[in-house]
mmCIF file of C-alpha atoms in Angstrom:
data_model
loop_
_atom_site.group_PDB
_atom_site.id
_atom_site.type_symbol
_atom_site.label_atom_id
_atom_site.label_comp_id
_atom_site.label_asym_id
_atom_site.label_seq_id
_atom_site.Cartn_x
_atom_site.Cartn_y
_atom_site.Cartn_z
ATOM 1 C CA MET A 1 9.162 -17.818 2.048
ATOM 2 C CA LEU A 2 7.198 -15.155 0.175
ATOM 3 C CA ASP A 3 8.292 -16.227 -3.291
ATOM 4 C CA ARG A 4 6.449 -19.566 -3.065
ATOM 5 C CA LYS A 5 3.465 -18.066 -4.920
ATOM 6 C CA LEU A 6 5.575 -17.221 -7.985
ATOM 7 C CA PRO A 7 4.884 -18.937 -11.270
ATOM 8 C CA GLN A 8 6.735 -22.230 -11.041
ATOM 9 C CA ASN A 9 6.591 -22.996 -14.759
ATOM 10 C CA ASN A 10 9.184 -20.359 -15.664
ATOM 11 C CA PRO A 11 12.164 -20.147 -13.311
ATOM 12 C CA ASP A 12 13.579 -17.148 -15.196
ATOM 13 C CA VAL A 13 10.512 -15.077 -14.309
ATOM 14 C CA ALA A 14 10.719 -16.113 -10.658
ATOM 15 C CA ALA A 15 14.433 -15.305 -10.531
ATOM 16 C CA ARG A 16 14.134 -11.787 -11.913
ATOM 17 C CA SER A 17 10.804 -10.701 -10.500
ATOM 18 C CA PHE A 18 8.374 -11.405 -7.710
ATOM 19 C CA MET A 19 5.226 -10.148 -9.467
ATOM 20 C CA PRO A 20 2.599 -12.319 -11.160
ATOM 21 C CA LYS A 21 3.638 -12.316 -14.809
ATOM 22 C CA ASP A 22 0.155 -12.893 -16.196
ATOM 23 C CA PHE A 23 -1.231 -9.887 -14.347
ATOM 24 C CA ILE A 24 1.574 -7.602 -15.506
ATOM 25 C CA ASP A 25 1.361 -8.740 -19.128
ATOM 26 C CA ASN A 26 -2.403 -8.261 -19.129
ATOM 27 C CA MET A 27 -2.156 -4.770 -17.607
ATOM 28 C CA ARG A 28 0.571 -3.685 -20.025
ATOM 29 C CA ASP A 29 -1.256 -5.148 -23.030
ATOM 30 C CA ASN A 30 -4.381 -3.205 -22.112
ATOM 31 C CA ARG A 31 -2.337 -0.092 -21.308
ATOM 32 C CA THR A 32 -4.700 0.700 -18.442
ATOM 33 C CA VAL A 33 -1.830 1.360 -16.049
ATOM 34 C CA LEU A 34 -0.445 4.030 -18.334
ATOM 35 C CA GLN A 35 -3.696 5.935 -17.954
ATOM 36 C CA LEU A 36 -3.316 5.893 -14.153
ATOM 37 C CA ASN A 37 -7.003 6.388 -13.588
ATOM 38 C CA GLY A 38 -8.506 5.271 -10.283
ATOM 39 C CA ILE A 39 -9.784 1.994 -11.698
ATOM 40 C CA SER A 40 -6.462 0.747 -13.021
ATOM 41 C CA LEU A 41 -4.555 1.730 -9.885
ATOM 42 C CA ASN A 42 -7.218 0.111 -7.739
ATOM 43 C CA ALA A 43 -6.797 -3.090 -9.739
ATOM 44 C CA VAL A 44 -3.060 -3.023 -9.064
ATOM 45 C CA PHE A 45 -3.638 -2.452 -5.330
ATOM 46 C CA ARG A 46 -6.160 -5.334 -5.276
ATOM 47 C CA ALA A 47 -3.816 -7.712 -7.100
ATOM 48 C CA ALA A 48 -0.849 -6.840 -4.871
ATOM 49 C CA GLY A 49 -3.033 -7.136 -1.774
ATOM 50 C CA ASN A 50 -4.215 -10.570 -2.871
ATOM 51 C CA GLN A 51 -0.661 -11.684 -3.650
ATOM 52 C CA TYR A 52 0.693 -10.718 -0.239
ATOM 53 C CA ALA A 53 -2.422 -11.115 1.944
ATOM 54 C CA LEU A 54 -2.765 -7.386 2.581
ATOM 55 C CA SER A 55 -5.666 -4.988 2.417
ATOM 56 C CA PRO A 56 -5.743 -3.095 -0.894
ATOM 57 C CA ALA A 57 -7.087 -0.125 1.091
ATOM 58 C CA LEU A 58 -3.977 -0.243 3.307
ATOM 59 C CA LEU A 59 -1.636 -0.306 0.305
ATOM 60 C CA LYS A 60 -3.473 2.579 -1.325
ATOM 61 C CA ALA A 61 -3.403 4.526 1.950
ATOM 62 C CA ILE A 62 0.372 4.103 2.258
ATOM 63 C CA SER A 63 0.804 5.298 -1.315
ATOM 64 C CA GLU A 64 -1.496 8.278 -0.765
ATOM 65 C CA ALA A 65 0.261 9.242 2.465
ATOM 66 C CA LEU A 66 3.763 9.030 1.012
ATOM 67 C CA SER A 67 3.493 9.969 -2.666
ATOM 68 C CA GLY A 68 0.027 11.419 -3.156
ATOM 69 C CA LEU A 69 -0.576 8.478 -5.563
ATOM 70 C CA LYS A 70 2.014 9.934 -7.960
ATOM 71 C CA PRO A 71 4.155 7.288 -9.696
ATOM 72 C CA ASP A 72 6.952 9.777 -10.443
ATOM 73 C CA ALA A 73 7.244 11.063 -6.861
ATOM 74 C CA VAL A 74 10.703 11.512 -5.359
ATOM 75 C CA SER A 75 10.941 12.469 -1.685
ATOM 76 C CA PRO A 76 13.599 14.851 -0.336
ATOM 77 C CA GLY A 77 15.152 11.769 1.303
ATOM 78 C CA GLY A 78 15.445 9.974 -2.053
ATOM 79 C CA LYS A 79 12.482 7.563 -1.803
ATOM 80 C CA LEU A 80 10.979 6.734 -5.193
ATOM 81 C CA GLY A 81 7.644 6.062 -6.871
ATOM 82 C CA LEU A 82 4.103 5.392 -5.716
ATOM 83 C CA MET A 83 5.152 3.393 -2.658
ATOM 84 C CA GLN A 84 8.223 5.542 -1.862
ATOM 85 C CA LEU A 85 10.866 2.831 -1.672
ATOM 86 C CA THR A 86 14.511 3.723 -1.130
ATOM 87 C CA PRO A 87 16.887 2.723 -3.948
ATOM 88 C CA GLY A 88 18.425 0.130 -1.600
ATOM 89 C CA ILE A 89 15.075 -1.465 -0.817
ATOM 90 C CA ALA A 90 14.117 -1.374 -4.508
ATOM 91 C CA ARG A 91 17.331 -3.278 -5.290
ATOM 92 C CA MET A 92 16.689 -5.743 -2.466
ATOM 93 C CA LEU A 93 13.213 -6.385 -3.918
ATOM 94 C CA ARG A 94 14.718 -6.711 -7.421
ATOM 95 C CA LEU A 95 12.665 -3.909 -8.936
ATOM 96 C CA HIS A 96 13.738 -2.884 -12.406
ATOM 97 C CA ASP A 97 11.953 0.477 -12.336
ATOM 98 C CA PRO A 98 10.650 1.850 -9.007
ATOM 99 C CA PHE A 99 8.704 4.488 -10.959
ATOM 100 C CA ASP A 100 6.658 1.810 -12.744
ATOM 101 C CA PRO A 101 3.299 1.782 -10.914
ATOM 102 C CA ILE A 102 2.951 -2.003 -11.012
ATOM 103 C CA GLU A 103 6.473 -2.686 -9.785
ATOM 104 C CA SER A 104 6.205 -0.027 -7.100
ATOM 105 C CA VAL A 105 2.897 -1.303 -5.694
ATOM 106 C CA PHE A 106 3.946 -4.956 -5.777
ATOM 107 C CA GLY A 107 7.335 -4.024 -4.318
ATOM 108 C CA GLY A 108 5.727 -1.958 -1.558
ATOM 109 C CA ALA A 109 3.318 -4.798 -0.792
ATOM 110 C CA ARG A 110 6.142 -7.321 -0.615
ATOM 111 C CA TYR A 111 8.189 -4.989 1.586
ATOM 112 C CA LEU A 112 5.233 -4.422 3.933
ATOM 113 C CA ARG A 113 4.616 -8.193 4.122
ATOM 114 C CA LEU A 114 8.287 -8.728 5.060
ATOM 115 C CA LEU A 115 8.012 -6.087 7.780
ATOM 116 C CA LEU A 116 4.746 -7.528 9.090
ATOM 117 C CA ASP A 117 6.313 -10.976 9.275
ATOM 118 C CA ARG A 118 9.344 -9.518 11.061
ATOM 119 C CA SER A 119 7.125 -7.705 13.570
ATOM 120 C CA ARG A 120 4.893 -10.770 14.131
ATOM 121 C CA GLY A 121 1.902 -9.069 12.529
ATOM 122 C CA ASN A 122 2.102 -5.794 14.448
ATOM 123 C CA LEU A 123 0.914 -3.246 11.865
ATOM 124 C CA ARG A 124 2.048 -0.227 13.862
ATOM 125 C CA LEU A 125 5.600 -1.562 14.087
ATOM 126 C CA ALA A 126 5.603 -2.572 10.420
ATOM 127 C CA LEU A 127 4.412 0.902 9.362
ATOM 128 C CA THR A 128 7.070 2.477 11.567
ATOM 129 C CA ALA A 129 9.761 0.408 9.863
ATOM 130 C CA TYR A 130 8.243 1.103 6.411
ATOM 131 C CA PHE A 131 8.325 4.839 7.033
ATOM 132 C CA ASN A 132 11.821 4.854 8.534
ATOM 133 C CA GLY A 133 13.432 2.183 6.345
ATOM 134 C CA ILE A 134 14.301 -1.456 6.880
ATOM 135 C CA GLU A 135 17.339 -0.442 8.887
ATOM 136 C CA ALA A 136 15.001 0.809 11.617
ATOM 137 C CA THR A 137 14.758 -1.520 14.551
ATOM 138 C CA ILE A 138 11.357 -3.099 14.973
ATOM 139 C CA SER A 139 10.757 -2.567 18.670
ATOM 140 C CA THR A 140 7.748 -1.758 20.804
ATOM 141 C CA GLU A 141 9.983 0.189 23.196
ATOM 142 C CA ALA A 142 11.379 2.748 20.756
ATOM 143 C CA PRO A 143 9.660 6.163 20.944
ATOM 144 C CA LEU A 144 8.202 7.355 17.645
ATOM 145 C CA SER A 145 9.049 10.679 16.056
ATOM 146 C CA ARG A 146 6.176 13.089 15.435
ATOM 147 C CA ASP A 147 6.541 12.518 11.661
ATOM 148 C CA THR A 148 6.248 8.749 12.128
ATOM 149 C CA GLN A 149 3.203 9.131 14.385
ATOM 150 C CA ASP A 150 1.557 11.467 11.861
ATOM 151 C CA PHE A 151 2.267 8.996 9.036
ATOM 152 C CA ILE A 152 0.745 6.073 10.967
ATOM 153 C CA GLU A 153 -2.353 8.069 11.941
ATOM 154 C CA LEU A 154 -2.815 9.243 8.349
ATOM 155 C CA VAL A 155 -2.457 5.675 7.012
ATOM 156 C CA TYR A 156 -5.032 4.392 9.514
ATOM 157 C CA SER A 157 -7.438 7.191 8.601
ATOM 158 C CA LEU A 158 -7.003 6.767 4.837
ATOM 159 C CA THR A 159 -7.292 2.988 5.106
ATOM 160 C CA ALA A 160 -10.610 3.361 6.900
ATOM 161 C CA ALA A 161 -11.812 5.840 4.284
ATOM 162 C CA TYR A 162 -10.755 3.647 1.353
ATOM 163 C CA ALA A 163 -12.305 0.598 2.972
ATOM 164 C CA GLY A 164 -15.607 2.489 3.275
ATOM 165 C CA TYR A 165 -15.789 2.811 7.047
ATOM 166 C CA LYS A 166 -15.762 6.581 7.019
ATOM 167 C CA LYS A 167 -18.632 6.690 4.517
ATOM 168 C CA GLN A 168 -20.727 4.423 6.745
ATOM 169 C CA GLU A 169 -19.880 6.530 9.794
ATOM 170 C CA GLN A 170 -20.869 9.734 7.973
ATOM 171 C CA LYS A 171 -24.088 8.137 6.738
ATOM 172 C CA GLY A 172 -24.967 7.084 10.286
ATOM 173 C CA LYS A 173 -24.220 10.576 11.589
ATOM 174 C CA LEU A 174 -26.364 12.120 8.845
ATOM 175 C CA PHE A 175 -29.316 9.834 9.671
ATOM 176 C CA THR A 176 -28.950 10.649 13.378
ATOM 177 C CA GLU A 177 -28.970 14.381 12.619
ATOM 178 C CA LEU A 178 -31.973 14.017 10.291
ATOM 179 C CA ALA A 179 -33.851 12.022 12.910
ATOM 180 C CA GLY A 180 -33.099 14.745 15.449
ATOM 181 C CA LEU A 181 -34.326 17.455 13.094
ATOM 182 C CA LEU A 182 -37.525 15.564 12.305
ATOM 183 C CA LYS A 183 -38.136 14.902 15.975
ATOM 184 C CA ASN A 184 -37.576 18.561 16.900
ATOM 185 C CA GLY A 185 -39.707 19.739 13.988
ATOM 186 C CA HIS A 186 -42.732 17.711 15.082
ATOM 187 C CA LYS A 187 -42.873 18.998 18.688
#
C-alpha cells in the first residue's frame, strides 16, 4: 500500500492527505512555492520523487509535456494543474486543490506510482494510462494513438534532458567536432 510512508503520529493528516506534512508546511512557511522559480519546483519534484520512488526528472518531464510547468493550466479535455489530473483522479487522490503546485506534483507522482504498479513497472504502459486516464486499459496489445506516442516520446526526451544525459551527449559531440577540426587544421 502506498500510504504506508505517511506520518503515523497524526491519523487525521494521513486520512485527508497523502503528502508529507513537514515538507508542505516548510514550503508554505518559506513561501518558495508561491514564487514558482525553478529551484522551488525542482525541490517539489525531488520530494515527490523520493516519496514515491520515481525520478524527479521524469515527474518534471511529464509536467512540462502536459502543462508547460504552469500550475494554473487547464487542458481542453478538463485536466487540471501542473500534472494535468482529471477532476475524477484528483478526487480519487484526495487532492484539495489540483492547482496547488505541491498537491499537483505529489498527486501526479502518486498516480504514476499506482499506474506503474498496475503495469508491473512498464513505464511505457504507465505513461499511456497517465495520458489517457486511469480508465484506459493497461495492455501491451493496444495500439497507441499518435498523440499518445508523441507524449511518450516527448516525456522520454525531456526526462533525458532534465537528468543531464542530453548535455553530456552534446558535450561529447562538441569535443568530437573540435578534435576533428584540430586534426584537419594540422594536416
